[in-house]
PDB file of C-alpha atoms and ligand atoms in Angstrom:
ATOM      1  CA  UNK F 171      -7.175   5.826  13.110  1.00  0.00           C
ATOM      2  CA  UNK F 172     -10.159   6.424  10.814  1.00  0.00           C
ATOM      3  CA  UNK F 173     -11.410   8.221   8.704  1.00  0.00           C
ATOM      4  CA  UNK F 174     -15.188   9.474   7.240  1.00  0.00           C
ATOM      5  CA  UNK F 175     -15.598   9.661   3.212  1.00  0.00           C
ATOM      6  CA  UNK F 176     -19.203  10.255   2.860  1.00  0.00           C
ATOM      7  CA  UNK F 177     -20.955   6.694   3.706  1.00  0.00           C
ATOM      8  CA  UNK F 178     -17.170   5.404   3.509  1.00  0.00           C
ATOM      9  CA  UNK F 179     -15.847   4.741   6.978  1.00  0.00           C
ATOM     10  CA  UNK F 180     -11.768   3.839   6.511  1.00  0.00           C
ATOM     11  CA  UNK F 181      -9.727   2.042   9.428  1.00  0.00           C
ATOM     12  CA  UNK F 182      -5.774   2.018   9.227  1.00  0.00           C
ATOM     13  CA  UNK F 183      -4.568  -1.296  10.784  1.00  0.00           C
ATOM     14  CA  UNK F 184      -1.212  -1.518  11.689  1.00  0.00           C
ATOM     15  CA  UNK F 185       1.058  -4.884  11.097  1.00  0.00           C
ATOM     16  CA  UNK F 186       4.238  -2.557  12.007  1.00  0.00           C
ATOM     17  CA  UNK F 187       5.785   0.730  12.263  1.00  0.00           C
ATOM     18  CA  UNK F 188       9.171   1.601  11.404  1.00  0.00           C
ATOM     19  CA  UNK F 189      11.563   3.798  13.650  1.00  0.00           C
ATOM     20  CA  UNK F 190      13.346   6.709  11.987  1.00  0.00           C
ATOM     21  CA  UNK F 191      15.656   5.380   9.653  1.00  0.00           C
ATOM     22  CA  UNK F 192      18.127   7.045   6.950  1.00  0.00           C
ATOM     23  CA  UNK F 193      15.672   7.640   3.464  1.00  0.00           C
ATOM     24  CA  UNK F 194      18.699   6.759   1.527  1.00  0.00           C
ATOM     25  CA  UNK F 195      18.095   3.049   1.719  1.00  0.00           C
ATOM     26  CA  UNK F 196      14.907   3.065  -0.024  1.00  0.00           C
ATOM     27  CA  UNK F 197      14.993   6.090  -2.200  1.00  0.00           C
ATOM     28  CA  UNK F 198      18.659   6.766  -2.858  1.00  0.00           C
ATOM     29  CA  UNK F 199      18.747  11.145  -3.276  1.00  0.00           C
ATOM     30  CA  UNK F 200      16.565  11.089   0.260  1.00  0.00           C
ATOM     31  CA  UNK F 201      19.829  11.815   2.095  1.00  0.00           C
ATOM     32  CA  UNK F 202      19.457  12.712   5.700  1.00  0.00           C
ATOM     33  CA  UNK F 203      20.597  16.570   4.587  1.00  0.00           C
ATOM     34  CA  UNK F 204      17.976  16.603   1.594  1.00  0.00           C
ATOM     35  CA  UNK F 205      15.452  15.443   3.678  1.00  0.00           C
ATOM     36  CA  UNK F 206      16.018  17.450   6.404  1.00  0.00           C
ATOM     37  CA  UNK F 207      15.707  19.993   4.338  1.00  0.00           C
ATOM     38  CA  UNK F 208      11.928  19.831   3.633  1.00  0.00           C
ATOM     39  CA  UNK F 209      10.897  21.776   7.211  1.00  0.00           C
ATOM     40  CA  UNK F 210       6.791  20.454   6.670  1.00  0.00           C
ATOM     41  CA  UNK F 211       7.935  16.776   7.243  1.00  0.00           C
ATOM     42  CA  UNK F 212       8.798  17.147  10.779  1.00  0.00           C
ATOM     43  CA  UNK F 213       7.662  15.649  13.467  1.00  0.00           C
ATOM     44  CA  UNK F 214       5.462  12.892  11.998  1.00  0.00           C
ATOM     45  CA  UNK F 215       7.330  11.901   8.538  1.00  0.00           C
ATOM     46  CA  UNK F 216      11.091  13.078   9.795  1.00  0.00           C
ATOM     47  CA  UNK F 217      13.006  14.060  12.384  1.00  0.00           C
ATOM     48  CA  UNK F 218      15.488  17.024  12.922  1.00  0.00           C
ATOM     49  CA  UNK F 219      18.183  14.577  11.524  1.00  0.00           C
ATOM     50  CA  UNK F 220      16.399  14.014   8.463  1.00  0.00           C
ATOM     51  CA  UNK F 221      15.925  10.394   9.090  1.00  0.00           C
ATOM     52  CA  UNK F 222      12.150   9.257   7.723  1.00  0.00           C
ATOM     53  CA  UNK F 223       9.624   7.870   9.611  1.00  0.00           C
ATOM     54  CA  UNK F 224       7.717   4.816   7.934  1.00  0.00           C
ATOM     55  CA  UNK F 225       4.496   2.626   8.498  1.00  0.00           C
ATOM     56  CA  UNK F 226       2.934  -1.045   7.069  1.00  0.00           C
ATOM     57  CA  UNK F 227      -0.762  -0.968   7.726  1.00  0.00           C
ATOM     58  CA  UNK F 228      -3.420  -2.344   5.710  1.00  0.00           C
ATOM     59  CA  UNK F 229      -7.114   0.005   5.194  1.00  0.00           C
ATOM     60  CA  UNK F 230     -10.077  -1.649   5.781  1.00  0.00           C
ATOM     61  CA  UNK F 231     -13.010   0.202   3.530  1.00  0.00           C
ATOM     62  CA  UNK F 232     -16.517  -0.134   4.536  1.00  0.00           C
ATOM     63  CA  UNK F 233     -18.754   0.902   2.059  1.00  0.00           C
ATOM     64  CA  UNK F 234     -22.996   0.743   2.706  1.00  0.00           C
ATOM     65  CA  UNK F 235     -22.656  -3.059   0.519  1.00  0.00           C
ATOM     66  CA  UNK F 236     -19.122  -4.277   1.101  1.00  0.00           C
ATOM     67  CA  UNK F 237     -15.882  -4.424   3.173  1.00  0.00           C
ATOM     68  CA  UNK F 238     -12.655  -4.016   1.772  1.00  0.00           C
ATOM     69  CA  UNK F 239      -9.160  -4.504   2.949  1.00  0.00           C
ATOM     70  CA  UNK F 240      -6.439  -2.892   0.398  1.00  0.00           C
ATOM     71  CA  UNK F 241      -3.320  -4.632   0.922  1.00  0.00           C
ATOM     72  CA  UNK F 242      -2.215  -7.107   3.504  1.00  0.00           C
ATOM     73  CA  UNK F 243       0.985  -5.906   4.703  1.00  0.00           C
ATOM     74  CA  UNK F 244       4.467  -8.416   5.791  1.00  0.00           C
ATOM     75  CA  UNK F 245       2.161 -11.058   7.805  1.00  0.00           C
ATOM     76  CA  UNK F 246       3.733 -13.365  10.582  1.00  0.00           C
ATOM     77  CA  UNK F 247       5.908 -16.789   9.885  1.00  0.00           C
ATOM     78  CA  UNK F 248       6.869 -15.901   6.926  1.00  0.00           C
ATOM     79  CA  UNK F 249       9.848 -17.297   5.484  1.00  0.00           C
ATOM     80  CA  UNK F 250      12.326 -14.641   3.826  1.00  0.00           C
ATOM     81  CA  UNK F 251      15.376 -15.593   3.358  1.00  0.00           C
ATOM     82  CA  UNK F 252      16.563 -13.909   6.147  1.00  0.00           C
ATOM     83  CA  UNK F 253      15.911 -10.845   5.204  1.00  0.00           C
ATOM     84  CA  UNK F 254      14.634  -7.818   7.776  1.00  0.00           C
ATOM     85  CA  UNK F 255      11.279  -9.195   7.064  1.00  0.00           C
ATOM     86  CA  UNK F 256      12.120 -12.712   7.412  1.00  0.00           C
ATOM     87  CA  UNK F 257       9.631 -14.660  10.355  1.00  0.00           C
ATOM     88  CA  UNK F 258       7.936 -12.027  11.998  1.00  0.00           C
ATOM     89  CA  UNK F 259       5.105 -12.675  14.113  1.00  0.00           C
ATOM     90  CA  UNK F 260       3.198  -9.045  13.719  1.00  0.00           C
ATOM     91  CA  UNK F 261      -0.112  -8.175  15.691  1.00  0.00           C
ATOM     92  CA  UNK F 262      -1.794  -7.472  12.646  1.00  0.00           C
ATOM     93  CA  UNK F 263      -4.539 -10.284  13.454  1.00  0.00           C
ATOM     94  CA  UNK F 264      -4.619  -8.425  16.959  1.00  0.00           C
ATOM     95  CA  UNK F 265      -4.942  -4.967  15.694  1.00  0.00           C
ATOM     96  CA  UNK F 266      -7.859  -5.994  13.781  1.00  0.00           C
ATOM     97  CA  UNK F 267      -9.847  -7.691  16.051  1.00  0.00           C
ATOM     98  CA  UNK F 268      -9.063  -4.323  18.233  1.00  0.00           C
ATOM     99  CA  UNK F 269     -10.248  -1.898  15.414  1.00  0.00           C
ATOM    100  CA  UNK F 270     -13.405  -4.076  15.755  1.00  0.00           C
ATOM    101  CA  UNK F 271     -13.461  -6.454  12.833  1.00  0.00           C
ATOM    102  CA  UNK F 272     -13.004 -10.300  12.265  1.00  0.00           C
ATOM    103  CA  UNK F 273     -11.305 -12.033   9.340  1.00  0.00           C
ATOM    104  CA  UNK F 274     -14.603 -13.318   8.274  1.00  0.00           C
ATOM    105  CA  UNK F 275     -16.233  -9.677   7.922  1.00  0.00           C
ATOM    106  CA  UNK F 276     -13.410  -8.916   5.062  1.00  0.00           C
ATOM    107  CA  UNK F 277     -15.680  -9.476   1.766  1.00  0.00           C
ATOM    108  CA  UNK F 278     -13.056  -7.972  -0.438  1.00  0.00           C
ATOM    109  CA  UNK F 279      -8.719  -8.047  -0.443  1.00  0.00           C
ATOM    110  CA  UNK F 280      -7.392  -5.895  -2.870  1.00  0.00           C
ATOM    111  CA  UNK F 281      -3.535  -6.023  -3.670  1.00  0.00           C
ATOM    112  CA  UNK F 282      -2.212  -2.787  -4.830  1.00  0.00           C
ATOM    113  CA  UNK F 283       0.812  -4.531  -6.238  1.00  0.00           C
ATOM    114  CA  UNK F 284       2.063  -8.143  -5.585  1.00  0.00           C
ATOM    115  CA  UNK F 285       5.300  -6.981  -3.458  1.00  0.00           C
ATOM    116  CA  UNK F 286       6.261  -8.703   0.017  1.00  0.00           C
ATOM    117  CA  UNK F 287       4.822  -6.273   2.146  1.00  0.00           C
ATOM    118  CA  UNK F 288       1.335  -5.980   0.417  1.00  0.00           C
ATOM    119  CA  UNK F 289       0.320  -9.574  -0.069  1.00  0.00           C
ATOM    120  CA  UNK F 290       1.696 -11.057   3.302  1.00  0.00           C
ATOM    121  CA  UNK F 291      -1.664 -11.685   5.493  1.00  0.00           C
ATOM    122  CA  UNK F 292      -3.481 -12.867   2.714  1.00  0.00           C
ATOM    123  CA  UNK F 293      -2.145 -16.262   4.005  1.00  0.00           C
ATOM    124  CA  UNK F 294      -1.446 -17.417   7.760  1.00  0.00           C
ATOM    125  CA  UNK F 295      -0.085 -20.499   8.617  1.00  0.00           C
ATOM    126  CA  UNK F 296      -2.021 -23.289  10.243  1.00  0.00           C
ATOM    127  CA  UNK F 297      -0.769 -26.335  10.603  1.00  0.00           C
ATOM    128  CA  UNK F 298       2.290 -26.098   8.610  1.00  0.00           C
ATOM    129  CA  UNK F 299      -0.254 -25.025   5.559  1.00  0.00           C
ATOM    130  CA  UNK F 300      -0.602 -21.610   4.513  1.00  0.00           C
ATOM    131  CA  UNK F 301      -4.563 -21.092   4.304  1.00  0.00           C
ATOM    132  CA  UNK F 302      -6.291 -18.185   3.080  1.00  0.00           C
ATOM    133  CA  UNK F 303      -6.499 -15.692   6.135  1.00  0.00           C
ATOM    134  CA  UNK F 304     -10.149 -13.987   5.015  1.00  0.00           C
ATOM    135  CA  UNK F 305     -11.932 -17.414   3.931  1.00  0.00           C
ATOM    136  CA  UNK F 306     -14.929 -15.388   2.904  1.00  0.00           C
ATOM    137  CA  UNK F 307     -13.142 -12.996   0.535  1.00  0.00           C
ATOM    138  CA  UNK F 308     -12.667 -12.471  -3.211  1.00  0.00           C
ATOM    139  CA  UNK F 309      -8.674 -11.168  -3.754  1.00  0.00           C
ATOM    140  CA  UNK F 310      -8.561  -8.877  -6.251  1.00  0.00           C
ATOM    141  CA  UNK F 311      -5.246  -8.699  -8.076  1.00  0.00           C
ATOM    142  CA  UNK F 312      -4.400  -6.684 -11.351  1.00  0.00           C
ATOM    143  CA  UNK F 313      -4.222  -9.273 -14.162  1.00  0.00           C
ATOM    144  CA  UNK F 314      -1.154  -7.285 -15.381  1.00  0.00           C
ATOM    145  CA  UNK F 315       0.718  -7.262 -12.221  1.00  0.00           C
ATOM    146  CA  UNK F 316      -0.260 -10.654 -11.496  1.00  0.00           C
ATOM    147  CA  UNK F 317       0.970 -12.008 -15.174  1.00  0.00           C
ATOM    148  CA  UNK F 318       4.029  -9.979 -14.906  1.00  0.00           C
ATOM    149  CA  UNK F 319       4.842 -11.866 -11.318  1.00  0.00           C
ATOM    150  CA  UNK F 320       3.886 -15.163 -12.622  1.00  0.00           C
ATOM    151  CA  UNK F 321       5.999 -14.657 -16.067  1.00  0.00           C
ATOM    152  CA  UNK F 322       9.146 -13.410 -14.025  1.00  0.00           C
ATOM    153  CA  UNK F 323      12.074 -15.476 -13.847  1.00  0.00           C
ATOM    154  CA  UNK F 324      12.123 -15.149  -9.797  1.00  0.00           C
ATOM    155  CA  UNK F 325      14.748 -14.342  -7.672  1.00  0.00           C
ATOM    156  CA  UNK F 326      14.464 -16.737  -4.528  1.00  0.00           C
ATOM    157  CA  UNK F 327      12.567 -13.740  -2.272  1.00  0.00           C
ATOM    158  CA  UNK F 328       9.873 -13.379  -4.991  1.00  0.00           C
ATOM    159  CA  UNK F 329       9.492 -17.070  -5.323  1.00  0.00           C
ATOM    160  CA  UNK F 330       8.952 -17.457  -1.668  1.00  0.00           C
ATOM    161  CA  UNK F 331       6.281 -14.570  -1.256  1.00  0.00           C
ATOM    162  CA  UNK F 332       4.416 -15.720  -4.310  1.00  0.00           C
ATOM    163  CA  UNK F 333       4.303 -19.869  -3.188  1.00  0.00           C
ATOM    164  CA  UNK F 334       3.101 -18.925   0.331  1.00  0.00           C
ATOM    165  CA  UNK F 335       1.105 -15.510   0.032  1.00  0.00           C
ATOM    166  CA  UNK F 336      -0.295 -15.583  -3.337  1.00  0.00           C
ATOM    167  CA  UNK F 337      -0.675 -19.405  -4.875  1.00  0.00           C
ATOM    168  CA  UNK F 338      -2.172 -20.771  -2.056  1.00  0.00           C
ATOM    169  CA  UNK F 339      -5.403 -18.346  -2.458  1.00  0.00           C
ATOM    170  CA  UNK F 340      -5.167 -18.527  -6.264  1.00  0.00           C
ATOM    171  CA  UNK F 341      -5.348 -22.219  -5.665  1.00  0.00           C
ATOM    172  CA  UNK F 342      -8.366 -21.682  -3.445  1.00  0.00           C
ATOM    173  CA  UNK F 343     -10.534 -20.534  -6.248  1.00  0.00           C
ATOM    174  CA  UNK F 344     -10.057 -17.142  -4.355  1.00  0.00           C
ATOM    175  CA  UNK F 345      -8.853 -14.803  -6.468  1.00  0.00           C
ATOM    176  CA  UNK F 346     -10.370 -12.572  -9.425  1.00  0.00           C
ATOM    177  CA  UNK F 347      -8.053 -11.227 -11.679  1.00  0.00           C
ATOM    178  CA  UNK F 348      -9.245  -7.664 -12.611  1.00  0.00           C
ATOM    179  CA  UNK F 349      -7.943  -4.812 -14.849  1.00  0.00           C
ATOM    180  CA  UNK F 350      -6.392  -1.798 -13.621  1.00  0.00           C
ATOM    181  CA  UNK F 351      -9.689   0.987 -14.038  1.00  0.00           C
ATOM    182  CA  UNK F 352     -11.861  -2.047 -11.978  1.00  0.00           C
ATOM    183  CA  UNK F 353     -15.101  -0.939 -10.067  1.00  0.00           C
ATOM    184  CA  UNK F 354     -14.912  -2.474  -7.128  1.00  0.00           C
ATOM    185  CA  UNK F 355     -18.558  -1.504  -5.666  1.00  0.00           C
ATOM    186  CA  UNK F 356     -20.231   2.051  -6.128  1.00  0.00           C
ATOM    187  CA  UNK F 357     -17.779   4.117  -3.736  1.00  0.00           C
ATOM    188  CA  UNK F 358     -14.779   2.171  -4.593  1.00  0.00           C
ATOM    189  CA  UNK F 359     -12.657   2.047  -8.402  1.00  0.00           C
ATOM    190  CA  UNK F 360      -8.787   1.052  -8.993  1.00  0.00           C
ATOM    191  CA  UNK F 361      -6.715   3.238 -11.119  1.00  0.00           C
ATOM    192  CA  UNK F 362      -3.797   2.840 -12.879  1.00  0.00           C
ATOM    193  CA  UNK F 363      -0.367   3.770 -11.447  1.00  0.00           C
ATOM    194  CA  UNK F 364       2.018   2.076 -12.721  1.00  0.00           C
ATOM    195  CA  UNK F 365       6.168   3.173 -12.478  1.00  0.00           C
ATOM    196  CA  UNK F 366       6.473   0.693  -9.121  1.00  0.00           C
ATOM    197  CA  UNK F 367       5.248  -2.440 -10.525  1.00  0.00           C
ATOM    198  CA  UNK F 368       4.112  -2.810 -14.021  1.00  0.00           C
ATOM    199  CA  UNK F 369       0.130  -3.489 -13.160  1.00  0.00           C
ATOM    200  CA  UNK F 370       0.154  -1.247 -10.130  1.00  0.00           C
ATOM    201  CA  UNK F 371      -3.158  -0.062  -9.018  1.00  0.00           C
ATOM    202  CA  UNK F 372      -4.080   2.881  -6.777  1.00  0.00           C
ATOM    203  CA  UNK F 373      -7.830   3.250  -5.001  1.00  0.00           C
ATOM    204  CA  UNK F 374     -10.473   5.953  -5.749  1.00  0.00           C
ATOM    205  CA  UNK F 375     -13.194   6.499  -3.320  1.00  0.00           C
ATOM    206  CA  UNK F 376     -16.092   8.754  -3.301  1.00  0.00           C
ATOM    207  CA  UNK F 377     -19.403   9.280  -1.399  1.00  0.00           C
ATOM    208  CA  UNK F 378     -21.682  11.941  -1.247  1.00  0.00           C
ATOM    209  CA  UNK F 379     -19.736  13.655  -3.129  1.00  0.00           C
ATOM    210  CA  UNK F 380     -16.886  13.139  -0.912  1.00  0.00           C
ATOM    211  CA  UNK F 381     -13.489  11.662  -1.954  1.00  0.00           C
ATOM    212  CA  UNK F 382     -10.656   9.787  -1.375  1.00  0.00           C
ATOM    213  CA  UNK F 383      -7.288   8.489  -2.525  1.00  0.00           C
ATOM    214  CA  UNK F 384      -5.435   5.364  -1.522  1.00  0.00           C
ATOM    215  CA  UNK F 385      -1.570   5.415  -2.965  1.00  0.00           C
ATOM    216  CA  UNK F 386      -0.266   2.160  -2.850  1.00  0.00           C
ATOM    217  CA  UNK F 387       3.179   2.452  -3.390  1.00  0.00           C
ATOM    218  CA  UNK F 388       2.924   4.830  -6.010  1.00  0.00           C
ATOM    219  CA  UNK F 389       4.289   6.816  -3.393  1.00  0.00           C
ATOM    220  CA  UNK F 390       6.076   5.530  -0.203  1.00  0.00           C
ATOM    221  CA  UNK F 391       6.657   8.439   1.806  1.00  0.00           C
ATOM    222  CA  UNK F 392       5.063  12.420   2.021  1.00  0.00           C
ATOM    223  CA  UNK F 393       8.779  13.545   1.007  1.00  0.00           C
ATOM    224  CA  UNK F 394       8.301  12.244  -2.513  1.00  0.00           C
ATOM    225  CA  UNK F 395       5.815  15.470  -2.918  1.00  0.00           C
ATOM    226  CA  UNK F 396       8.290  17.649  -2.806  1.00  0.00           C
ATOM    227  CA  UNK F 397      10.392  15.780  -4.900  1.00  0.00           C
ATOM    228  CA  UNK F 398       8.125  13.606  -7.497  1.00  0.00           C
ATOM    229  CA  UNK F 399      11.285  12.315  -8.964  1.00  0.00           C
ATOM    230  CA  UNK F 400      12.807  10.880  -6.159  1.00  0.00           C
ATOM    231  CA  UNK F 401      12.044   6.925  -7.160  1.00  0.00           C
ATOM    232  CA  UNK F 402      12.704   4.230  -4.901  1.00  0.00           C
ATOM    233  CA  UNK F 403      14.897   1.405  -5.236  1.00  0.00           C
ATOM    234  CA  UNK F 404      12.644  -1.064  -6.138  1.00  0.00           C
ATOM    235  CA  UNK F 405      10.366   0.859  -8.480  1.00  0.00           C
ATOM    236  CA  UNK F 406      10.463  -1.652 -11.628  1.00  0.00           C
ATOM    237  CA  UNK F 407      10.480   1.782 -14.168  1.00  0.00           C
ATOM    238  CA  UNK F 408      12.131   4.842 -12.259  1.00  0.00           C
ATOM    239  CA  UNK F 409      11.124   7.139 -15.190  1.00  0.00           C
ATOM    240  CA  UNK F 410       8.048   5.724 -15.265  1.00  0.00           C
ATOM    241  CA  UNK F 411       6.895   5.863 -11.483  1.00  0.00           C
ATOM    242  CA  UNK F 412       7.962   9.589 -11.605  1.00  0.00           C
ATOM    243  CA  UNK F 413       5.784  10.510 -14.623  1.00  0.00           C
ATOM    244  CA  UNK F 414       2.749   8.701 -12.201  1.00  0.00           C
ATOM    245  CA  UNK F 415       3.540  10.881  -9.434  1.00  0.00           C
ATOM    246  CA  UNK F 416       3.857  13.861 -11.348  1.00  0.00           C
ATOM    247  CA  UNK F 417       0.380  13.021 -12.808  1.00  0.00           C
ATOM    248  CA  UNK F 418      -1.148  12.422 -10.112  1.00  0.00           C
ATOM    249  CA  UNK F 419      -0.081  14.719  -7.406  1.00  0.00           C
ATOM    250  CA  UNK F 420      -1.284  17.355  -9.850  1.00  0.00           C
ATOM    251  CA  UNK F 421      -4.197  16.252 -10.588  1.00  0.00           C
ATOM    252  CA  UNK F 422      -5.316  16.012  -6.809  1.00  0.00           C
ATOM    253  CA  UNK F 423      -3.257  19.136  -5.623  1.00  0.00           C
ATOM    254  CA  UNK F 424      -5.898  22.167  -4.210  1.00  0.00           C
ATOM    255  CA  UNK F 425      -8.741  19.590  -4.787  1.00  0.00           C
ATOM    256  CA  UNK F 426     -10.388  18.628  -1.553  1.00  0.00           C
ATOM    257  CA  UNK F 427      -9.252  14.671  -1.891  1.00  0.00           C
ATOM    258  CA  UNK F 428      -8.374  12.598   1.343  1.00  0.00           C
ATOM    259  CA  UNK F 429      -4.976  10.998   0.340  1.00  0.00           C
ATOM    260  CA  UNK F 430      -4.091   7.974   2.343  1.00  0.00           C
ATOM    261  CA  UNK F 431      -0.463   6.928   2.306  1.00  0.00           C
ATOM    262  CA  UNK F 432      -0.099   3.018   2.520  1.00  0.00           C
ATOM    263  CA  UNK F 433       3.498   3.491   4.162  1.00  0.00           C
ATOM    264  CA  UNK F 434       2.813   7.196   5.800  1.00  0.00           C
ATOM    265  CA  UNK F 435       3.531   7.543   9.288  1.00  0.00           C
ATOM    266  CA  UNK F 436       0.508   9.057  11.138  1.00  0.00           C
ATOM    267  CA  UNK F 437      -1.535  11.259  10.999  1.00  0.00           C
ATOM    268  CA  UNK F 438      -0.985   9.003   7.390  1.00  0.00           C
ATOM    269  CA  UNK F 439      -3.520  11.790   5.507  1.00  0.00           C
ATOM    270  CA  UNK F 440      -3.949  14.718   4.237  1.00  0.00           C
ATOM    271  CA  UNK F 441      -4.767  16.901   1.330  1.00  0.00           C
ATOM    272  CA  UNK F 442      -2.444  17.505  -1.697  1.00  0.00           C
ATOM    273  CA  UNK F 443      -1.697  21.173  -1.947  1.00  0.00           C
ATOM    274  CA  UNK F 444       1.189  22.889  -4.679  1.00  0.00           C
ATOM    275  CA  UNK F 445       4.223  24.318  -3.325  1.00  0.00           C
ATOM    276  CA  UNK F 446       7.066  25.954  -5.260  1.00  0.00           C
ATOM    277  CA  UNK F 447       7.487  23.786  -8.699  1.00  0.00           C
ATOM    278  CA  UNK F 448       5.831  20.724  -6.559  1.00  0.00           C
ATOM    279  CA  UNK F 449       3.815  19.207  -3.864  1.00  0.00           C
ATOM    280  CA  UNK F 450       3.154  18.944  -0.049  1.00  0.00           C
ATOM    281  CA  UNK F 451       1.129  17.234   2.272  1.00  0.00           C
ATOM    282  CA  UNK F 452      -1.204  19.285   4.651  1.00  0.00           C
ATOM    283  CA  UNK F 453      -2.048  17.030   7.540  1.00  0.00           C
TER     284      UNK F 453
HETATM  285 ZN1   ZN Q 634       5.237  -1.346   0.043  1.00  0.00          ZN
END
């Protein structure tokens, strides 16, 4: 899929797609029933059951001076513990090179949020090494988020994504640490929305007087619109990621924004409108 923002052309690449699955697991009140009840999800973000329909892609970003990849999804070999994400081989590399693009023409990976399924591809393994998969790229990671990661006394899952998806390009000389309002290039600026991770950053774009907005994981599926304060299990500050959503689903509803889900099934985007008390998506 892509999409047209002005000069801005936008690619979804998909690592992998999720089949319908109970909500519950990731965002405990999205019960099948309360789910199902929210009739403008179905077909693409539920189904009659009120399961939820989930993606991991990455965006690439061209802009007229640089390309951009936000996020970098699970990646393949990767080991997890044994976990549901543990090993995979995905075709993200595939799905790339089909969407037109090489690792080489990536000038610019930006992590929304240092998580396991945002930071995987920025390392592939080759010979038992894990070496930066866009050699040619500056990573851009929030200096917040990243000292909050670095600071944490890890569990054994963070400790594995960090020593094989993010040292090995810090050691690299790859990475710029950046704060949360950066500018990446003319079109493209991070903001701040933090609730999920402490330093979590969210993606502006705008051309010709054109815009668009990449969530991150301030939200993880179009259900959370209707209900703001439906948090996820692993958002760091619950309260917190709810005031961000609040924030800024009202600040973009009735404006004529792109929003691009980084976990929406597809179509993936849409405009923010007000419904009721809250939010929906119009695809
Ligand atoms: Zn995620």
């Amino acid at each position: 899929m892509k999409w047209r923002i002005g000069d801005i052309t936008v690619t979804r690449i998909v690592d992998m797609e999720e089949p319908h699955a109970d909500g519950a697991f990731l965002m405990p009140d999205a019960t099948r029933e309360a789910v199902a009840a929210i009739d403008w999800l179905r077909p693409n973000f539920a189904d009659e059951e009120g399961n939820i329909k989930m993606s991991f892609h990455a965006f690439v970003v061209e802009t007229p001076s640089v390309t951009i990849m936000v996020d970098t999804c699970i990646g393949s070999d990767k080991d997890r513990g044994g976990g549901p994400m543990d090993k995979l081989k995905t075709p993200f590399l595939e799905n790339l090179a089909a969407a037109g693009f090489s690792p080489e023409d990536i000038d610019v990976v930006l992590c929304t949020h240092l998580h396991i399924d945002h930071v995987g591809w920025n390392t592939r393994l080759v010979d038992g090494r894990w070496v930066p998969t866009f050699p040619k790229a500056r990573y851009l990671m929030g200096r917040t988020e990243f000292d909050f990661w670095r600071d944490q006394e890890f569990d054994q899952l963070h400790q594995l994504v960090f020593d094989d998806s993010v040292r090995p390009v810090f050691e690299a000389g790859l990475v710029d640490l950046v704060e949360t309002d950066h500018k990446i290039c003319e079109e493209a600026r991070l903001v701040s929305t933090p609730g999920h991770t402490p330093g979590h950053v969210s993606v502006e774009l705008e051309s010709k007087n054109e815009r668009a907005f990449i969530t991150g994981d301030m939200a993880h599926h179009p259900c959370q619109l209707a209900h703001p304060e439906w948090a996820t299990n692993f958002d760091s500050d619950k309260s917190q990621s709810t005031d961000t959503r609040r924030r800024v689903f009202a600040e973009l509803a009735g404006k004529p924004v792109l929003v691009l889900g980084t976990h929406f099934a597809e179509p993936t985007a849409g405009r923010i409108v007000r419904d009721g008390d809250a939010f929906r998506l119009k695809t």
